[in-house]
Amino acid sequence: MAEAIANHQHIVIKKSLFGRKAVYQPTGSPVEVIVNEYSLAEGDRLERLLQLPTDRLDAELKQGGAPTPTAVGPLRLEVCRSKDGQFCAAQLFRFNDFKYHAVSEWLACEGSDAAVLSAIVGR
């Protein structure tokens, strides 16, 4: 997912003495990375949630809450979001054959849709 974020039209990678950081260019907000692991049951729910349009995703998350992460699980959700909440990207992976394989498409949202997608890891 790092390559997809780096190639996004509104993300700029800035180099510094301490490494690199991604910045959401329209607002200048730094992008943080959240990586959570999930059980199979929660992973199935995540896979379904990531396929919903943002209005339905918002309703589902308000009704059932965000999926609950686990300490160690076979599914990993990677989320990159700007600290100001104006950009969010997510992708779900499954561990198989000693590697993580993408389960969902890479999904990026901006503006109010970004806040909805970001809520998938908790509000």
XYZ file of N, CA, C and O in Angstrom:
492
model
N 0.819 -1.181 0.000
C 0.000 0.000 0.000
C 0.873 1.258 0.000
O 0.435 2.305 -0.456
N 2.093 1.158 0.477
C 2.976 2.321 0.531
C 3.182 2.921 -0.858
O 3.174 4.145 -1.017
N 3.338 2.079 -1.848
C 3.536 2.569 -3.217
C 2.294 3.300 -3.714
O 2.387 4.347 -4.353
N 1.125 2.766 -3.425
C -0.123 3.403 -3.853
C -0.282 4.775 -3.198
O -0.680 5.737 -3.861
N 0.049 4.881 -1.925
C -0.042 6.165 -1.220
C 0.962 7.145 -1.822
O 0.641 8.295 -2.098
N 2.185 6.697 -2.031
C 3.223 7.569 -2.577
C 2.868 8.069 -3.974
O 3.271 9.163 -4.364
N 2.100 7.296 -4.718
C 1.716 7.685 -6.072
C 0.395 8.449 -6.144
O -0.018 8.851 -7.224
N -0.278 8.642 -5.019
C -1.547 9.378 -5.013
C -1.270 10.830 -5.384
O -0.293 11.433 -4.925
N -2.140 11.393 -6.189
C -1.928 12.747 -6.705
C -1.868 13.830 -5.633
O -1.260 14.873 -5.842
N -2.475 13.606 -4.467
C -2.486 14.634 -3.424
C -1.567 14.323 -2.245
O -1.636 15.006 -1.223
N -0.729 13.308 -2.391
C 0.215 12.962 -1.330
C 1.626 13.325 -1.787
O 2.040 12.991 -2.901
N 2.348 14.003 -0.919
C 3.733 14.368 -1.182
C 4.583 13.681 -0.126
O 4.264 13.724 1.064
N 5.663 13.043 -0.557
C 6.594 12.413 0.380
C 7.733 13.394 0.625
O 8.427 13.797 -0.307
N 7.892 13.789 1.878
C 8.947 14.738 2.247
C 10.052 13.987 2.974
O 9.781 13.189 3.860
N 11.277 14.271 2.561
C 12.434 13.662 3.211
C 12.971 14.621 4.262
O 12.979 15.827 4.072
N 13.407 14.026 5.370
C 13.995 14.830 6.436
C 15.162 14.065 7.040
O 15.472 12.947 6.633
N 15.753 14.649 8.021
C 16.872 14.021 8.707
C 16.461 12.702 9.366
O 17.257 11.791 9.508
N 15.192 12.595 9.731
C 14.696 11.421 10.450
C 13.953 10.435 9.563
O 13.246 9.578 10.048
N 14.073 10.559 8.256
C 13.403 9.638 7.340
C 12.438 10.368 6.434
O 12.637 11.527 6.088
N 11.364 9.679 6.077
C 10.362 10.252 5.186
C 9.031 10.358 5.899
O 8.726 9.569 6.771
N 8.251 11.336 5.448
C 6.882 11.423 5.950
C 5.982 11.832 4.798
O 6.361 12.574 3.901
N 4.770 11.310 4.842
C 3.777 11.628 3.823
C 2.941 12.797 4.319
O 2.610 12.895 5.500
N 2.606 13.680 3.375
C 1.806 14.863 3.696
C 0.672 14.965 2.678
O 0.894 14.803 1.478
N -0.532 15.221 3.183
C -1.678 15.458 2.313
C -1.566 16.896 1.817
O -1.759 17.853 2.565
N -1.222 17.049 0.553
C -0.843 18.335 -0.008
C -1.914 19.429 0.072
O -1.597 20.568 0.412
N -3.198 19.154 -0.212
C -4.175 20.245 -0.169
C -4.267 20.968 1.180
O -4.561 22.159 1.222
N -4.021 20.271 2.282
C -4.128 20.902 3.603
C -2.795 20.975 4.340
O -2.714 21.602 5.392
N -1.770 20.295 3.830
C -0.470 20.283 4.495
C -0.434 19.412 5.729
O 0.495 19.474 6.526
N -1.427 18.567 5.899
C -1.531 17.717 7.082
C -0.695 16.446 6.929
O -0.745 15.790 5.889
N 0.067 16.077 7.975
C 0.820 14.824 7.909
C -0.114 13.612 7.867
O -1.216 13.652 8.408
N 0.355 12.556 7.239
C -0.417 11.322 7.120
C 0.134 10.309 8.104
O 1.339 10.061 8.150
N -0.750 9.743 8.915
C -0.362 8.714 9.884
C -0.790 7.349 9.358
O -1.723 7.239 8.573
N -0.080 6.332 9.800
C -0.374 4.963 9.385
C -0.873 4.182 10.594
O -0.278 4.240 11.666
N -1.961 3.462 10.394
C -2.519 2.598 11.435
C -2.591 1.189 10.851
O -3.140 0.999 9.767
N -2.023 0.231 11.556
C -2.069 -1.162 11.124
C -2.656 -1.978 12.260
O -2.100 -2.003 13.363
N -3.787 -2.613 11.997
C -4.448 -3.467 12.985
C -4.614 -4.872 12.420
O -4.801 -5.031 11.214
N -4.574 -5.847 13.296
C -4.843 -7.231 12.905
C -6.205 -7.634 13.435
O -6.670 -7.127 14.464
N -6.841 -8.577 12.702
C -8.214 -8.981 13.022
C -8.373 -10.491 12.913
O -7.660 -11.153 12.157
N -9.356 -11.007 13.647
C -9.728 -12.421 13.570
C -10.409 -12.671 12.227
O -10.780 -11.731 11.516
N -10.634 -13.941 11.904
C -11.327 -14.276 10.663
C -12.733 -13.697 10.619
O -13.168 -13.173 9.588
N -13.451 -13.776 11.729
C -14.824 -13.261 11.762
C -14.846 -11.762 11.521
O -15.630 -11.258 10.707
N -13.989 -11.027 12.207
C -13.934 -9.578 12.013
C -13.385 -9.240 10.630
O -13.786 -8.254 10.008
N -12.485 -10.067 10.129
C -11.947 -9.853 8.786
C -13.016 -9.986 7.719
O -13.049 -9.209 6.759
N -13.902 -10.955 7.884
C -15.017 -11.109 6.933
C -15.906 -9.871 6.961
O -16.354 -9.387 5.923
N -16.144 -9.366 8.161
C -16.955 -8.155 8.288
C -16.260 -6.963 7.636
O -16.877 -6.178 6.910
N -14.956 -6.834 7.870
C -14.186 -5.753 7.261
C -14.234 -5.813 5.738
O -14.396 -4.787 5.076
N -14.088 -7.007 5.211
C -14.116 -7.176 3.755
C -15.457 -6.691 3.191
O -15.510 -6.005 2.176
N -16.531 -7.028 3.884
C -17.861 -6.597 3.455
C -18.014 -5.084 3.590
O -18.527 -4.408 2.695
N -17.531 -4.525 4.702
C -17.646 -3.089 4.937
C -16.884 -2.269 3.889
O -17.353 -1.226 3.441
N -15.722 -2.747 3.506
C -14.901 -2.007 2.543
C -15.502 -1.980 1.141
O -15.079 -1.188 0.301
N -16.500 -2.809 0.896
C -17.155 -2.830 -0.408
C -18.377 -1.911 -0.464
O -18.944 -1.691 -1.526
N -18.757 -1.347 0.688
C -19.954 -0.503 0.749
C -19.643 0.926 0.313
O -18.540 1.423 0.550
N -20.641 1.600 -0.271
C -20.475 3.037 -0.510
C -20.406 3.755 0.842
O -20.915 3.236 1.851
N -19.802 4.933 0.877
C -19.548 5.575 2.168
C -20.803 5.880 2.977
O -20.758 5.802 4.210
N -21.917 6.174 2.340
C -23.132 6.449 3.121
C -23.606 5.197 3.855
O -24.006 5.252 5.018
N -23.542 4.058 3.191
C -23.937 2.797 3.851
C -22.883 2.358 4.869
O -23.223 1.794 5.912
N -21.603 2.608 4.563
C -20.531 2.279 5.507
C -20.737 3.053 6.802
O -20.642 2.494 7.896
N -21.049 4.328 6.691
C -21.280 5.161 7.862
C -22.426 4.603 8.708
O -22.309 4.476 9.925
N -23.517 4.230 8.067
C -24.673 3.680 8.777
C -24.311 2.369 9.475
O -24.689 2.139 10.633
N -23.582 1.497 8.792
C -23.169 0.201 9.374
C -22.266 0.409 10.592
O -22.399 -0.284 11.594
N -21.313 1.345 10.486
C -20.398 1.587 11.598
C -21.108 2.226 12.790
O -20.797 1.918 13.937
N -22.080 3.085 12.518
C -22.851 3.693 13.613
C -23.714 2.650 14.310
O -23.877 2.683 15.518
N -24.237 1.707 13.540
C -25.100 0.669 14.110
C -24.294 -0.410 14.830
O -24.620 -0.793 15.943
N -23.247 -0.933 14.191
C -22.517 -2.061 14.760
C -21.163 -1.733 15.351
O -20.499 -2.601 15.915
N -20.710 -0.484 15.237
C -19.397 -0.104 15.739
C -18.283 -0.573 14.818
O -18.500 -1.336 13.878
N -17.106 -0.096 15.100
C -15.934 -0.482 14.306
C -15.548 -1.924 14.641
O -15.742 -2.375 15.773
N -15.013 -2.665 13.673
C -14.528 -4.017 13.954
C -13.468 -3.980 15.059
O -12.696 -3.028 15.151
N -13.441 -5.019 15.861
C -12.517 -5.084 16.994
C -11.217 -5.759 16.592
O -11.217 -6.926 16.183
N -10.098 -5.041 16.717
C -8.812 -5.661 16.388
C -8.406 -6.683 17.446
O -8.926 -6.688 18.571
N -7.473 -7.540 17.078
C -6.931 -8.539 17.991
C -5.414 -8.374 18.022
O -4.841 -7.736 17.147
N -4.776 -8.956 19.025
C -3.319 -8.829 19.138
C -2.611 -9.481 17.954
O -1.675 -8.918 17.384
N -3.055 -10.670 17.597
C -2.473 -11.388 16.464
C -3.617 -12.038 15.701
O -4.427 -12.740 16.286
N -3.671 -11.784 14.414
C -4.743 -12.359 13.616
C -4.302 -12.574 12.185
O -3.286 -12.030 11.755
N -5.044 -13.335 11.421
C -4.661 -13.645 10.044
C -4.983 -12.536 9.044
O -4.581 -12.609 7.889
N -5.698 -11.501 9.494
C -6.027 -10.391 8.593
C -5.451 -9.096 9.146
O -5.425 -8.870 10.358
N -4.986 -8.257 8.219
C -4.369 -6.996 8.604
C -5.006 -5.875 7.788
O -5.087 -5.956 6.566
N -5.441 -4.847 8.484
C -5.992 -3.666 7.827
C -4.969 -2.546 7.943
O -4.542 -2.209 9.043
N -4.570 -2.011 6.801
C -3.659 -0.879 6.773
C -4.470 0.364 6.422
O -5.184 0.383 5.419
N -4.357 1.373 7.268
C -5.077 2.629 7.060
C -4.072 3.774 7.118
O -3.262 3.849 8.038
N -4.137 4.643 6.132
C -3.344 5.870 6.115
C -4.330 7.019 6.126
O -5.229 7.073 5.284
N -4.191 7.924 7.099
C -5.125 9.037 7.165
C -4.389 10.307 7.586
O -3.450 10.256 8.377
N -4.847 11.410 7.030
C -4.263 12.691 7.402
C -4.762 13.061 8.795
O -5.879 12.709 9.179
N -3.932 13.745 9.529
C -4.297 14.096 10.907
C -5.482 15.050 10.971
O -6.193 15.087 11.958
N -5.734 15.789 9.879
C -6.882 16.696 9.871
C -8.158 16.009 9.396
O -9.217 16.622 9.335
N -8.073 14.713 9.039
C -9.246 13.935 8.663
C -9.745 14.165 7.247
O -10.823 13.696 6.894
N -8.973 14.843 6.414
C -9.417 15.150 5.060
C -8.996 14.114 4.022
O -9.394 14.181 2.869
N -8.172 13.138 4.426
C -7.730 12.074 3.520
C -7.657 10.776 4.292
O -7.204 10.751 5.438
N -8.102 9.699 3.665
C -7.986 8.372 4.276
C -7.908 7.331 3.168
O -8.613 7.424 2.157
N -7.042 6.354 3.353
C -6.924 5.233 2.423
C -6.834 3.955 3.260
O -6.298 3.961 4.369
N -7.385 2.866 2.728
C -7.387 1.601 3.470
C -7.287 0.429 2.515
O -7.734 0.500 1.371
N -6.685 -0.653 3.013
C -6.630 -1.905 2.272
C -6.509 -3.053 3.270
O -5.793 -2.953 4.265
N -7.221 -4.139 2.977
C -7.242 -5.318 3.836
C -6.364 -6.404 3.219
O -6.409 -6.632 2.009
N -5.568 -7.067 4.070
C -4.667 -8.131 3.640
C -4.915 -9.391 4.464
O -5.298 -9.315 5.622
N -4.646 -10.559 3.860
C -4.755 -11.847 4.552
C -3.387 -12.516 4.524
O -2.726 -12.549 3.494
N -2.980 -13.078 5.669
C -1.701 -13.778 5.760
C -1.875 -15.201 5.240
O -2.726 -15.941 5.722
N -1.103 -15.566 4.230
C -1.186 -16.887 3.621
C 0.152 -17.191 2.949
O 0.724 -16.316 2.300
N 0.642 -18.396 3.094
C 1.921 -18.794 2.508
C 3.051 -17.868 2.937
O 3.899 -17.471 2.132
N 3.059 -17.488 4.208
C 4.104 -16.663 4.812
C 4.208 -15.257 4.229
O 5.244 -14.605 4.335
N 3.124 -14.769 3.591
C 3.093 -13.420 3.054
C 1.682 -12.855 3.212
O 0.717 -13.604 3.288
N 1.603 -11.537 3.231
C 0.295 -10.882 3.209
C -0.127 -10.649 1.766
O 0.658 -10.165 0.955
N -1.365 -11.013 1.465
C -1.930 -10.847 0.121
C -3.150 -9.940 0.225
O -3.955 -10.078 1.152
N -3.292 -9.032 -0.714
C -4.426 -8.105 -0.697
C -5.737 -8.868 -0.839
O -5.879 -9.732 -1.703
N -6.684 -8.540 0.018
C -8.020 -9.125 -0.014
C -8.982 -8.122 -0.644
O -9.915 -8.497 -1.329
N -8.732 -6.850 -0.396
C -9.597 -5.803 -0.924
C -8.790 -4.899 -1.864
O -7.565 -4.894 -1.831
N -9.525 -4.145 -2.636
C -8.896 -3.125 -3.470
C -8.406 -1.995 -2.561
O -8.929 -1.789 -1.471
N -7.437 -1.262 -3.027
C -6.965 -0.079 -2.341
C -8.038 0.985 -2.477
O -8.518 1.269 -3.571
N -8.471 1.557 -1.371
C -9.571 2.507 -1.366
C -9.096 3.813 -0.742
O -8.543 3.811 0.351
N -9.283 4.932 -1.456
C -8.894 6.241 -0.939
C -10.082 7.184 -1.015
O -10.844 7.157 -1.973
N -10.236 8.006 0.021
C -11.322 8.984 0.081
C -10.770 10.317 0.568
O -9.791 10.369 1.311
N -11.449 11.374 0.160
C -11.089 12.715 0.598
C -12.332 13.422 1.121
O -13.459 13.022 0.829
N -12.114 14.474 1.886
C -13.222 15.262 2.413
C -14.052 14.503 3.432
O -13.525 13.740 4.239
N -15.371 14.682 3.378
C -16.252 14.051 4.365
C -16.243 12.518 4.255
O -16.434 11.823 5.248
N -16.007 11.988 3.055
C -15.920 10.532 2.891
C -14.715 9.958 3.636
O -14.742 8.822 4.096
N -13.652 10.758 3.765
C -12.454 10.301 4.476
C -12.755 10.036 5.945
O -12.268 9.064 6.523
N -13.565 10.878 6.554
C -13.929 10.685 7.965
C -14.709 9.391 8.145
O -14.532 8.679 9.136
N -15.561 9.074 7.192
C -16.351 7.839 7.260
C -15.426 6.631 7.169
O -15.505 5.707 7.983
N -14.533 6.614 6.174
C -13.613 5.487 6.007
C -12.690 5.368 7.204
O -12.407 4.271 7.685
N -12.237 6.482 7.728
C -11.334 6.484 8.887
C -11.981 5.848 10.111
O -11.317 5.247 10.953
N -13.302 5.960 10.223
C -14.021 5.408 11.377
C -13.964 3.895 11.426
O -14.308 3.287 12.436
N -13.506 3.261 10.360
C -13.430 1.798 10.329
C -12.424 1.281 11.358
O -12.505 0.145 11.795
N -11.477 2.142 11.774
C -10.530 1.743 12.823
C -10.888 2.376 14.165
O -10.098 2.358 15.099
N -12.073 2.955 14.245
C -12.552 3.561 15.488
C -12.648 5.064 15.356
O -11.879 5.679 14.653
N -13.613 5.606 15.995
C -13.848 7.069 15.897
C -12.996 7.832 16.880
O -12.597 7.416 17.866
